[in-house]
Amino acid sequence: MTDVTYYTQEGLDKLREELHSLKTEGRSQISKAIAEARDKGDLSENAEYDAAKEAQGHHESKISKLTNVLANARLIDESKLDITKVLALSIVKIKNIQNGTTMTYQLVSETEADLKSGKISVKSPIAQGLLGKSVGDKAEIAVPAGKIEFEIVEISR
């Protein structure tokens, strides 16, 4: 059974756009590639045809997976979330106690995660260590470089 995943409205819209694109333009391009390969002669010895059919299989698999993700996606109503604790969609400002640097992250679903824009997956080690904590709490988080202690400075939406 697939897990339910929670999304922001923006993340859900991106998934829907991607699925629409795959079903329309993507299928059209693959159909053209198959037709072009078929026109080149004997299908039993046509590597281009085999490659196009294989690409079609991968494409349909991607559509199927994305359809499944959307079927199990739930929109989070941000207005009803508790801002006293770190939860999914929280924007958390944390301070590394060892070196004093501060970082701000938003905890999002795995598919929305983008470190460059400050969005980390709720399943990442840092997010897992922060979930449920409040402002002023400290969290010791195991990362590949060892253990790092963070203090939660601010929580917002």
PDB file of N, CA, C and O in Angstrom, residues 5 18 22 28 111:
ATOM      1  N   THR A   5       0.813  11.197   1.046  1.00  0.00           N
ATOM      2  CA  THR A   5       1.817  12.247   1.099  1.00  0.00           C
ATOM      3  C   THR A   5       1.105  13.589   1.093  1.00  0.00           C
ATOM      4  O   THR A   5       0.147  13.787   0.352  1.00  0.00           O
ATOM      5  N   GLU A  18       2.743  18.344 -14.532  1.00  0.00           N
ATOM      6  CA  GLU A  18       3.670  17.350 -15.079  1.00  0.00           C
ATOM      7  C   GLU A  18       2.910  16.161 -15.657  1.00  0.00           C
ATOM      8  O   GLU A  18       3.220  15.689 -16.752  1.00  0.00           O
ATOM      9  N   LEU A  22       2.937  14.927 -19.544  1.00  0.00           N
ATOM     10  CA  LEU A  22       3.320  13.564 -19.926  1.00  0.00           C
ATOM     11  C   LEU A  22       2.236  12.901 -20.766  1.00  0.00           C
ATOM     12  O   LEU A  22       2.534  12.195 -21.732  1.00  0.00           O
ATOM     13  N   SER A  28       2.514  12.184 -27.430  1.00  0.00           N
ATOM     14  CA  SER A  28       2.547  12.588 -28.835  1.00  0.00           C
ATOM     15  C   SER A  28       3.951  12.419 -29.417  1.00  0.00           C
ATOM     16  O   SER A  28       4.119  11.895 -30.525  1.00  0.00           O
ATOM     17  N   THR A 111       8.822  14.890  -2.946  1.00  0.00           N
ATOM     18  CA  THR A 111       8.807  15.331  -4.338  1.00  0.00           C
ATOM     19  C   THR A 111       8.934  16.844  -4.477  1.00  0.00           C
ATOM     20  O   THR A 111       9.312  17.331  -5.525  1.00  0.00           O
TER      21      THR A 111
END
